[in-house]
Amino acid sequence: MTVKPDWIAVDWGTSNLRAWAMAGASVLTTARSDEGMGRLNPEDFEPALLRLIGDWLGTGSVRIVACGMVGSRQGWAEAPYQTTPCHPHADAPIKPLVIDERLDVRLLRGVKQDKPADVMRGEETQIGGFLAAHPDFGGVLCLPGTHTKWVHVSAGEIVSFRTFMSGEIFALMATQSVLRHGIAAEGWDEDAFVGGLQDAVSKPEALAAQFFSLRAEGLLHGLSPVAARSRLSGLVIGAELAASKPYWLGQPVALIGAHRLCTANAAALKVQGLEAQIASGDAMTLAGLAAAHIQMTEDA
Amino acid sequence: MTVKPDWIAVDWGTSNLRAWAMAGASVLTTARSDEGMGRLNPEDFEPALLRLIGDWLGTGSVRIVACGMVGSRQGWAEAPYQTTPCHPHADAPIKPLVIDERLDVRLLRGVKQDKPADVMRGEETQIGGFLAAHPDFGGVLCLPGTHTKWVHVSAGEIVSFRTFMSGEIFALMATQSVLRHGIAAEGWDEDAFVGGLQDAVSKPEALAAQFFSLRAEGLLHGLSPVAARSRLSGLVIGAELAASKPYWLGQPVALIGAHRLCTANAAALKVQGLEAQIASGDAMTLAGLAAAHIQMTEDA
């Protein structure tokens, strides 16, 4: 089978490279590799892309719309940030220099906020995808992950946002700290999660002590590694919910991201009395790339 | 020179082994090695100790008073915890089995608290040393380190305590997280420290967001790696001071530990309007081992 895409969508992060061969809004096929930005020097990006999608190219030029760390200072070419408040893709993308003239590459820009200083790169595309599907949405988007984003959206624009290192703190505590001896790699204990969540929501300032209690509870009271993992997750999310309350209180909230992370965060918000909708992170990335592609076509 | 100690003091932690040849309260000589508990199986402890202090032994038996992780479940032999409220060394130490009968080893016990669950092992000896020098002290001791302890002391007893993983969080954030690219390994910026401290004291729940701001401030506003390091330290200590306020507010406070950590914490407390005294951690360890030695002699 020969694939003949009329454009190609690319999500190029620090660790992974994913591509979709597209016909309009339809996916013809997909491909992925582990040649993420973190492993590549600037001159390595074009060969890495050709290795992945070379078979999809014919003789003519194809537009390739890419988001993520590929557009960072350490990426293929820097796609400077837009500044809040802004539409997710208000400014034109950046075209890196290429040798193979069939590649018409467009690197989407990230978004920055001056005060409090904050940045996103990749999430703006998921937000663009969500807003393409819900153009009248006004409220708050939460994109849970290594660096969770809380984003205030109004009239199609990113008004303000705040990044929490919750996912990275969880991972470092679970795998690199003294707690690692008592934290399971898998498994879930809902009661332990909710207990940690409520303790952190009511005393978020005590997080560093609540962490150590996981070790002491294991030594003294036999806290199981699965319960410890779930409680650690509840503590981290609870502290984040306490701090992000000015964002979500009384607002419509949608979660965008990996299913497991979204359901954990939705459960946490539900304990706070809030029903959040959930949207798939992968689907929103592709929808955002498609929305950017349509906009470029209209702007051309 | 032949050293003839009448007893030997030993601080045996996870990473290091230190010994003092003692004549009463006087130090004859010292020795140290990197054969910490973390590298040793139970049968390795006696040979490791003999390698370090074998030259100090004569023909008779010598008492060796040891504190730290050597008495943990993964150590030479488990010295069970005492339970708060308690004198730092109320219960008799544990004698591990030895082959060389010149070694009269006594492993000091740690201290546990049932609720909130907490443990210490080694710090109780520093507290005992401080109380030996200040028998009438009533107030709060802070032992900053990888796992900082806040300890309420009254009438010569440890009444209650709480452990904060502040030092470990600082180290993981500075060297293992995405922030590592923008954090200096050395250097100090007092203004950045105080700024981070005050931001965290007033919004301790936002720590995970304040952490990410260090990266964004570096990318957008050129925050220097030395300022980022100092601000990170201020944030971590500030959140801890906010959470430990019920301990220190209106209390006499003494800091026990490494000089640099104690001065940073004393500066942080001073911003909160509190003057803390400082005691050397090494000196308090030795004083605590000496106090335990004297008590054993009296009890015998």
PDB file of C-alpha atoms in Angstrom, chain A residues 28-262:
ATOM      1  CA  LEU A  28      -4.073   7.368   6.786  1.00  0.00           C
ATOM      2  CA  THR A  29      -1.374   5.817   8.939  1.00  0.00           C
ATOM      3  CA  THR A  30       0.960   6.632  11.819  1.00  0.00           C
ATOM      4  CA  ALA A  31       4.593   6.075  12.720  1.00  0.00           C
ATOM      5  CA  ARG A  32       6.783   6.686  15.753  1.00  0.00           C
ATOM      6  CA  SER A  33      10.410   6.453  16.833  1.00  0.00           C
ATOM      7  CA  ASP A  34      12.460   7.201  19.897  1.00  0.00           C
ATOM      8  CA  GLU A  35      14.479   9.899  18.140  1.00  0.00           C
ATOM      9  CA  GLY A  36      13.259  12.631  20.470  1.00  0.00           C
ATOM     10  CA  MET A  37      14.717  16.138  20.672  1.00  0.00           C
ATOM     11  CA  GLY A  38      16.844  15.148  23.647  1.00  0.00           C
ATOM     12  CA  ARG A  39      19.019  12.844  21.520  1.00  0.00           C
ATOM     13  CA  LEU A  40      19.448  15.093  18.481  1.00  0.00           C
ATOM     14  CA  ASN A  41      21.699  17.922  17.390  1.00  0.00           C
ATOM     15  CA  PRO A  42      20.192  20.491  15.007  1.00  0.00           C
ATOM     16  CA  GLU A  43      21.607  18.760  11.915  1.00  0.00           C
ATOM     17  CA  ASP A  44      20.116  15.407  13.022  1.00  0.00           C
ATOM     18  CA  PHE A  45      16.458  16.425  12.819  1.00  0.00           C
ATOM     19  CA  GLU A  46      15.973  16.232   9.046  1.00  0.00           C
ATOM     20  CA  PRO A  47      17.548  12.750   8.728  1.00  0.00           C
ATOM     21  CA  ALA A  48      15.522  11.515  11.728  1.00  0.00           C
ATOM     22  CA  LEU A  49      12.312  12.799  10.149  1.00  0.00           C
ATOM     23  CA  LEU A  50      13.166  11.247   6.771  1.00  0.00           C
ATOM     24  CA  ARG A  51      13.897   7.899   8.416  1.00  0.00           C
ATOM     25  CA  LEU A  52      10.405   7.927   9.910  1.00  0.00           C
ATOM     26  CA  ILE A  53       8.248   9.366   7.101  1.00  0.00           C
ATOM     27  CA  GLY A  54      10.441   9.133   3.965  1.00  0.00           C
ATOM     28  CA  ASP A  55       8.218   6.411   2.539  1.00  0.00           C
ATOM     29  CA  TRP A  56       5.218   8.757   2.679  1.00  0.00           C
ATOM     30  CA  LEU A  57       6.856  11.345   0.384  1.00  0.00           C
ATOM     31  CA  GLY A  58       6.265  11.499  -3.359  1.00  0.00           C
ATOM     32  CA  THR A  59       7.891  13.947  -5.754  1.00  0.00           C
ATOM     33  CA  GLY A  60       6.118  17.120  -4.607  1.00  0.00           C
ATOM     34  CA  SER A  61       6.372  19.194  -1.470  1.00  0.00           C
ATOM     35  CA  VAL A  62       4.303  18.198   1.583  1.00  0.00           C
ATOM     36  CA  ARG A  63       3.524  20.437   4.539  1.00  0.00           C
ATOM     37  CA  ILE A  64       4.678  19.004   7.850  1.00  0.00           C
ATOM     38  CA  VAL A  65       3.171  20.658  10.938  1.00  0.00           C
ATOM     39  CA  ALA A  66       5.186  19.943  14.079  1.00  0.00           C
ATOM     40  CA  CYS A  67       4.722  20.863  17.721  1.00  0.00           C
ATOM     41  CA  GLY A  68       6.734  20.263  20.869  1.00  0.00           C
ATOM     42  CA  MET A  69      10.349  20.570  21.946  1.00  0.00           C
ATOM     43  CA  VAL A  70      11.475  20.355  18.297  1.00  0.00           C
ATOM     44  CA  GLY A  71      10.874  24.140  18.322  1.00  0.00           C
ATOM     45  CA  SER A  72      12.868  24.850  21.472  1.00  0.00           C
ATOM     46  CA  ARG A  73      16.251  26.556  21.636  1.00  0.00           C
ATOM     47  CA  GLN A  74      17.868  23.107  21.804  1.00  0.00           C
ATOM     48  CA  GLY A  75      15.672  21.780  18.967  1.00  0.00           C
ATOM     49  CA  TRP A  76      15.739  21.899  15.160  1.00  0.00           C
ATOM     50  CA  ALA A  77      15.211  25.661  15.051  1.00  0.00           C
ATOM     51  CA  GLU A  78      13.868  27.994  17.706  1.00  0.00           C
ATOM     52  CA  ALA A  79      10.204  28.888  17.301  1.00  0.00           C
ATOM     53  CA  PRO A  80       9.955  31.882  19.653  1.00  0.00           C
ATOM     54  CA  TYR A  81       7.205  31.944  22.251  1.00  0.00           C
ATOM     55  CA  GLN A  82       4.001  33.874  21.847  1.00  0.00           C
ATOM     56  CA  THR A  83       2.996  35.877  24.931  1.00  0.00           C
ATOM     57  CA  THR A  84      -0.217  35.525  26.926  1.00  0.00           C
ATOM     58  CA  PRO A  85      -2.969  36.494  26.414  1.00  0.00           C
ATOM     59  CA  CYS A  86      -2.983  34.899  22.966  1.00  0.00           C
ATOM     60  CA  HIS A  87      -4.681  32.435  20.677  1.00  0.00           C
ATOM     61  CA  PRO A  88      -2.769  29.120  20.834  1.00  0.00           C
ATOM     62  CA  HIS A  89      -1.456  29.620  17.281  1.00  0.00           C
ATOM     63  CA  ALA A  90      -1.815  33.330  16.584  1.00  0.00           C
ATOM     64  CA  ASP A  91       1.673  33.898  15.182  1.00  0.00           C
ATOM     65  CA  ALA A  92       3.050  32.200  12.084  1.00  0.00           C
ATOM     66  CA  PRO A  93       5.166  29.086  12.643  1.00  0.00           C
ATOM     67  CA  ILE A  94       8.878  28.850  11.882  1.00  0.00           C
ATOM     68  CA  LYS A  95      10.307  27.124   8.804  1.00  0.00           C
ATOM     69  CA  PRO A  96      13.642  25.454   9.517  1.00  0.00           C
ATOM     70  CA  LEU A  97      16.164  25.151   6.681  1.00  0.00           C
ATOM     71  CA  VAL A  98      15.934  21.773   4.923  1.00  0.00           C
ATOM     72  CA  ILE A  99      18.022  19.998   2.301  1.00  0.00           C
ATOM     73  CA  ASP A 100      15.253  17.782   0.929  1.00  0.00           C
ATOM     74  CA  GLU A 101      12.921  20.284  -0.756  1.00  0.00           C
ATOM     75  CA  ARG A 102       9.924  17.969  -0.442  1.00  0.00           C
ATOM     76  CA  LEU A 103       9.833  18.838   3.254  1.00  0.00           C
ATOM     77  CA  ASP A 104       7.797  21.988   3.964  1.00  0.00           C
ATOM     78  CA  VAL A 105       8.279  21.960   7.731  1.00  0.00           C
ATOM     79  CA  ARG A 106       6.419  24.355  10.055  1.00  0.00           C
ATOM     80  CA  LEU A 107       7.404  24.428  13.730  1.00  0.00           C
ATOM     81  CA  LEU A 108       4.619  25.693  15.971  1.00  0.00           C
ATOM     82  CA  ARG A 109       5.441  28.209  18.693  1.00  0.00           C
ATOM     83  CA  GLY A 110       5.185  27.709  22.421  1.00  0.00           C
ATOM     84  CA  VAL A 111       3.514  30.206  24.747  1.00  0.00           C
ATOM     85  CA  LYS A 112       5.115  32.248  27.510  1.00  0.00           C
ATOM     86  CA  GLN A 113       3.811  34.317  30.366  1.00  0.00           C
ATOM     87  CA  ASP A 114       5.939  37.128  31.787  1.00  0.00           C
ATOM     88  CA  LYS A 115       4.694  37.214  35.385  1.00  0.00           C
ATOM     89  CA  PRO A 116       4.631  34.812  37.060  1.00  0.00           C
ATOM     90  CA  ALA A 117       7.242  33.597  34.571  1.00  0.00           C
ATOM     91  CA  ASP A 118       6.021  30.463  32.851  1.00  0.00           C
ATOM     92  CA  VAL A 119       6.356  28.602  29.564  1.00  0.00           C
ATOM     93  CA  MET A 120       4.641  25.839  27.611  1.00  0.00           C
ATOM     94  CA  ARG A 121       5.684  24.100  24.416  1.00  0.00           C
ATOM     95  CA  GLY A 122       3.404  21.435  22.969  1.00  0.00           C
ATOM     96  CA  GLU A 123       0.504  21.954  25.373  1.00  0.00           C
ATOM     97  CA  GLU A 124      -0.620  25.036  23.399  1.00  0.00           C
ATOM     98  CA  THR A 125      -1.337  22.664  20.500  1.00  0.00           C
ATOM     99  CA  GLN A 126      -3.503  20.414  22.688  1.00  0.00           C
ATOM    100  CA  ILE A 127      -5.316  23.535  23.882  1.00  0.00           C
ATOM    101  CA  GLY A 128      -5.786  24.605  20.252  1.00  0.00           C
ATOM    102  CA  GLY A 129      -7.244  21.183  19.489  1.00  0.00           C
ATOM    103  CA  PHE A 130      -9.637  21.390  22.415  1.00  0.00           C
ATOM    104  CA  LEU A 131     -10.753  24.897  21.430  1.00  0.00           C
ATOM    105  CA  ALA A 132     -11.285  23.791  17.820  1.00  0.00           C
ATOM    106  CA  ALA A 133     -13.762  21.217  19.102  1.00  0.00           C
ATOM    107  CA  HIS A 134     -15.240  23.508  21.778  1.00  0.00           C
ATOM    108  CA  PRO A 135     -14.946  27.053  20.374  1.00  0.00           C
ATOM    109  CA  ASP A 136     -17.237  28.520  23.037  1.00  0.00           C
ATOM    110  CA  PHE A 137     -15.439  26.986  26.024  1.00  0.00           C
ATOM    111  CA  GLY A 138     -14.607  29.433  28.761  1.00  0.00           C
ATOM    112  CA  GLY A 139     -13.038  28.121  31.937  1.00  0.00           C
ATOM    113  CA  VAL A 140     -10.025  26.148  32.974  1.00  0.00           C
ATOM    114  CA  LEU A 141      -8.013  23.433  31.265  1.00  0.00           C
ATOM    115  CA  CYS A 142      -5.777  21.167  33.292  1.00  0.00           C
ATOM    116  CA  LEU A 143      -3.105  19.222  31.385  1.00  0.00           C
ATOM    117  CA  PRO A 144      -1.661  16.761  33.916  1.00  0.00           C
ATOM    118  CA  GLY A 145       1.777  15.319  33.276  1.00  0.00           C
ATOM    119  CA  THR A 146       5.422  15.644  34.238  1.00  0.00           C
ATOM    120  CA  HIS A 147       4.834  19.391  34.321  1.00  0.00           C
ATOM    121  CA  THR A 148       1.104  19.889  34.850  1.00  0.00           C
ATOM    122  CA  LYS A 149      -0.386  23.037  33.320  1.00  0.00           C
ATOM    123  CA  TRP A 150      -3.428  24.864  34.693  1.00  0.00           C
ATOM    124  CA  VAL A 151      -4.705  27.180  31.985  1.00  0.00           C
ATOM    125  CA  HIS A 152      -7.352  29.876  32.114  1.00  0.00           C
ATOM    126  CA  VAL A 153      -9.087  30.058  28.718  1.00  0.00           C
ATOM    127  CA  SER A 154     -11.550  32.714  27.564  1.00  0.00           C
ATOM    128  CA  ALA A 155     -12.845  33.797  24.138  1.00  0.00           C
ATOM    129  CA  GLY A 156     -10.538  31.348  22.366  1.00  0.00           C
ATOM    130  CA  GLU A 157      -7.404  32.688  24.077  1.00  0.00           C
ATOM    131  CA  ILE A 158      -4.950  31.436  26.671  1.00  0.00           C
ATOM    132  CA  VAL A 159      -5.413  34.137  29.296  1.00  0.00           C
ATOM    133  CA  SER A 160      -2.957  32.889  31.932  1.00  0.00           C
ATOM    134  CA  PHE A 161      -1.418  29.646  33.106  1.00  0.00           C
ATOM    135  CA  ARG A 162       0.666  28.071  35.812  1.00  0.00           C
ATOM    136  CA  THR A 163       2.925  25.026  35.654  1.00  0.00           C
ATOM    137  CA  PHE A 164       3.298  22.610  38.576  1.00  0.00           C
ATOM    138  CA  MET A 165       6.150  20.098  38.667  1.00  0.00           C
ATOM    139  CA  SER A 166       3.819  17.578  40.311  1.00  0.00           C
ATOM    140  CA  GLY A 167       4.484  14.677  37.958  1.00  0.00           C
ATOM    141  CA  GLU A 168       8.229  15.083  38.188  1.00  0.00           C
ATOM    142  CA  ILE A 169       8.107  15.429  41.983  1.00  0.00           C
ATOM    143  CA  PHE A 170       6.044  12.232  42.169  1.00  0.00           C
ATOM    144  CA  ALA A 171       8.481  10.351  39.927  1.00  0.00           C
ATOM    145  CA  LEU A 172      11.591  11.575  41.788  1.00  0.00           C
ATOM    146  CA  MET A 173      10.089  10.774  45.180  1.00  0.00           C
ATOM    147  CA  ALA A 174       8.873   7.339  44.068  1.00  0.00           C
ATOM    148  CA  THR A 175      12.055   6.237  42.305  1.00  0.00           C
ATOM    149  CA  GLN A 176      15.035   8.360  43.467  1.00  0.00           C
ATOM    150  CA  SER A 177      14.391   9.311  47.102  1.00  0.00           C
ATOM    151  CA  VAL A 178      14.634   7.288  50.305  1.00  0.00           C
ATOM    152  CA  LEU A 179      10.925   6.516  49.817  1.00  0.00           C
ATOM    153  CA  ARG A 180      11.703   4.301  46.800  1.00  0.00           C
ATOM    154  CA  HIS A 181      12.234   1.285  49.077  1.00  0.00           C
ATOM    155  CA  GLY A 182       8.570   1.399  50.100  1.00  0.00           C
ATOM    156  CA  ILE A 183       6.793   2.528  46.920  1.00  0.00           C
ATOM    157  CA  ALA A 184       5.315   0.014  44.486  1.00  0.00           C
ATOM    158  CA  ALA A 185       5.898   0.489  40.745  1.00  0.00           C
ATOM    159  CA  GLU A 186       2.255  -0.365  40.003  1.00  0.00           C
ATOM    160  CA  GLY A 187      -1.092  -0.774  41.690  1.00  0.00           C
ATOM    161  CA  TRP A 188      -3.773   1.434  43.186  1.00  0.00           C
ATOM    162  CA  ASP A 189      -5.448   1.848  46.575  1.00  0.00           C
ATOM    163  CA  GLU A 190      -8.300   4.312  46.270  1.00  0.00           C
ATOM    164  CA  ASP A 191      -8.684   4.893  50.018  1.00  0.00           C
ATOM    165  CA  ALA A 192      -4.991   5.658  50.415  1.00  0.00           C
ATOM    166  CA  PHE A 193      -5.172   8.057  47.463  1.00  0.00           C
ATOM    167  CA  VAL A 194      -8.144   9.927  48.900  1.00  0.00           C
ATOM    168  CA  GLY A 195      -6.561  10.019  52.361  1.00  0.00           C
ATOM    169  CA  GLY A 196      -3.370  11.576  50.973  1.00  0.00           C
ATOM    170  CA  LEU A 197      -5.391  13.964  48.865  1.00  0.00           C
ATOM    171  CA  GLN A 198      -7.411  15.241  51.802  1.00  0.00           C
ATOM    172  CA  ASP A 199      -4.391  15.569  54.086  1.00  0.00           C
ATOM    173  CA  ALA A 200      -2.544  17.610  51.470  1.00  0.00           C
ATOM    174  CA  VAL A 201      -5.543  19.776  50.579  1.00  0.00           C
ATOM    175  CA  SER A 202      -5.953  20.705  54.240  1.00  0.00           C
ATOM    176  CA  LYS A 203      -2.205  21.095  54.992  1.00  0.00           C
ATOM    177  CA  PRO A 204      -0.443  21.598  51.644  1.00  0.00           C
ATOM    178  CA  GLU A 205       2.477  23.385  53.337  1.00  0.00           C
ATOM    179  CA  ALA A 206       3.442  20.133  55.105  1.00  0.00           C
ATOM    180  CA  LEU A 207       4.163  18.167  51.929  1.00  0.00           C
ATOM    181  CA  ALA A 208       7.843  17.539  52.809  1.00  0.00           C
ATOM    182  CA  ALA A 209       6.764  16.066  56.163  1.00  0.00           C
ATOM    183  CA  GLN A 210       3.853  14.111  54.702  1.00  0.00           C
ATOM    184  CA  PHE A 211       6.346  12.536  52.288  1.00  0.00           C
ATOM    185  CA  PHE A 212       8.572  11.310  55.118  1.00  0.00           C
ATOM    186  CA  SER A 213       5.553   9.905  56.937  1.00  0.00           C
ATOM    187  CA  LEU A 214       5.218   7.395  54.087  1.00  0.00           C
ATOM    188  CA  ARG A 215       8.555   5.942  55.121  1.00  0.00           C
ATOM    189  CA  ALA A 216       7.737   6.032  58.826  1.00  0.00           C
ATOM    190  CA  GLU A 217       4.283   4.485  58.249  1.00  0.00           C
ATOM    191  CA  GLY A 218       5.978   1.690  56.320  1.00  0.00           C
ATOM    192  CA  LEU A 219       8.553   1.069  59.065  1.00  0.00           C
ATOM    193  CA  LEU A 220       6.188   1.356  62.026  1.00  0.00           C
ATOM    194  CA  HIS A 221       2.714   0.459  60.829  1.00  0.00           C
ATOM    195  CA  GLY A 222       3.302  -1.742  57.761  1.00  0.00           C
ATOM    196  CA  LEU A 223       1.955   0.677  55.139  1.00  0.00           C
ATOM    197  CA  SER A 224       1.964  -1.399  51.941  1.00  0.00           C
ATOM    198  CA  PRO A 225       3.982  -0.265  48.906  1.00  0.00           C
ATOM    199  CA  VAL A 226       0.792  -0.004  46.827  1.00  0.00           C
ATOM    200  CA  ALA A 227      -0.925   2.117  49.482  1.00  0.00           C
ATOM    201  CA  ALA A 228       2.243   4.232  49.778  1.00  0.00           C
ATOM    202  CA  ARG A 229       2.270   4.813  46.009  1.00  0.00           C
ATOM    203  CA  SER A 230      -1.398   5.815  45.998  1.00  0.00           C
ATOM    204  CA  ARG A 231      -1.026   8.049  49.045  1.00  0.00           C
ATOM    205  CA  LEU A 232       2.032   9.742  47.489  1.00  0.00           C
ATOM    206  CA  SER A 233      -0.043  10.452  44.377  1.00  0.00           C
ATOM    207  CA  GLY A 234      -2.849  11.855  46.523  1.00  0.00           C
ATOM    208  CA  LEU A 235      -0.435  14.082  48.448  1.00  0.00           C
ATOM    209  CA  VAL A 236       1.124  15.547  45.311  1.00  0.00           C
ATOM    210  CA  ILE A 237      -2.207  16.137  43.574  1.00  0.00           C
ATOM    211  CA  GLY A 238      -3.766  17.475  46.775  1.00  0.00           C
ATOM    212  CA  ALA A 239      -1.067  20.104  47.257  1.00  0.00           C
ATOM    213  CA  GLU A 240      -1.498  21.096  43.619  1.00  0.00           C
ATOM    214  CA  LEU A 241      -5.271  21.406  43.990  1.00  0.00           C
ATOM    215  CA  ALA A 242      -4.827  23.576  47.082  1.00  0.00           C
ATOM    216  CA  ALA A 243      -2.514  25.892  45.153  1.00  0.00           C
ATOM    217  CA  SER A 244      -4.548  25.904  41.934  1.00  0.00           C
ATOM    218  CA  LYS A 245      -7.851  26.578  43.683  1.00  0.00           C
ATOM    219  CA  PRO A 246      -8.001  30.167  42.343  1.00  0.00           C
ATOM    220  CA  TYR A 247      -7.998  28.547  38.905  1.00  0.00           C
ATOM    221  CA  TRP A 248     -10.627  25.853  39.284  1.00  0.00           C
ATOM    222  CA  LEU A 249     -13.006  27.101  41.977  1.00  0.00           C
ATOM    223  CA  GLY A 250     -16.432  27.639  40.445  1.00  0.00           C
ATOM    224  CA  GLN A 251     -15.120  27.152  36.900  1.00  0.00           C
ATOM    225  CA  PRO A 252     -15.908  24.636  34.166  1.00  0.00           C
ATOM    226  CA  VAL A 253     -12.849  22.356  34.096  1.00  0.00           C
ATOM    227  CA  ALA A 254     -11.622  20.027  31.353  1.00  0.00           C
ATOM    228  CA  LEU A 255      -8.690  17.637  31.775  1.00  0.00           C
ATOM    229  CA  ILE A 256      -6.499  16.905  28.749  1.00  0.00           C
ATOM    230  CA  GLY A 257      -3.904  14.150  28.867  1.00  0.00           C
ATOM    231  CA  ALA A 258      -3.181  10.478  29.291  1.00  0.00           C
ATOM    232  CA  HIS A 259      -6.223   8.531  30.447  1.00  0.00           C
ATOM    233  CA  ARG A 260      -4.820   7.300  33.768  1.00  0.00           C
ATOM    234  CA  LEU A 261      -3.570  10.730  34.798  1.00  0.00           C
ATOM    235  CA  CYS A 262      -6.844  12.363  33.822  1.00  0.00           C
TER     236      CYS A 262
END
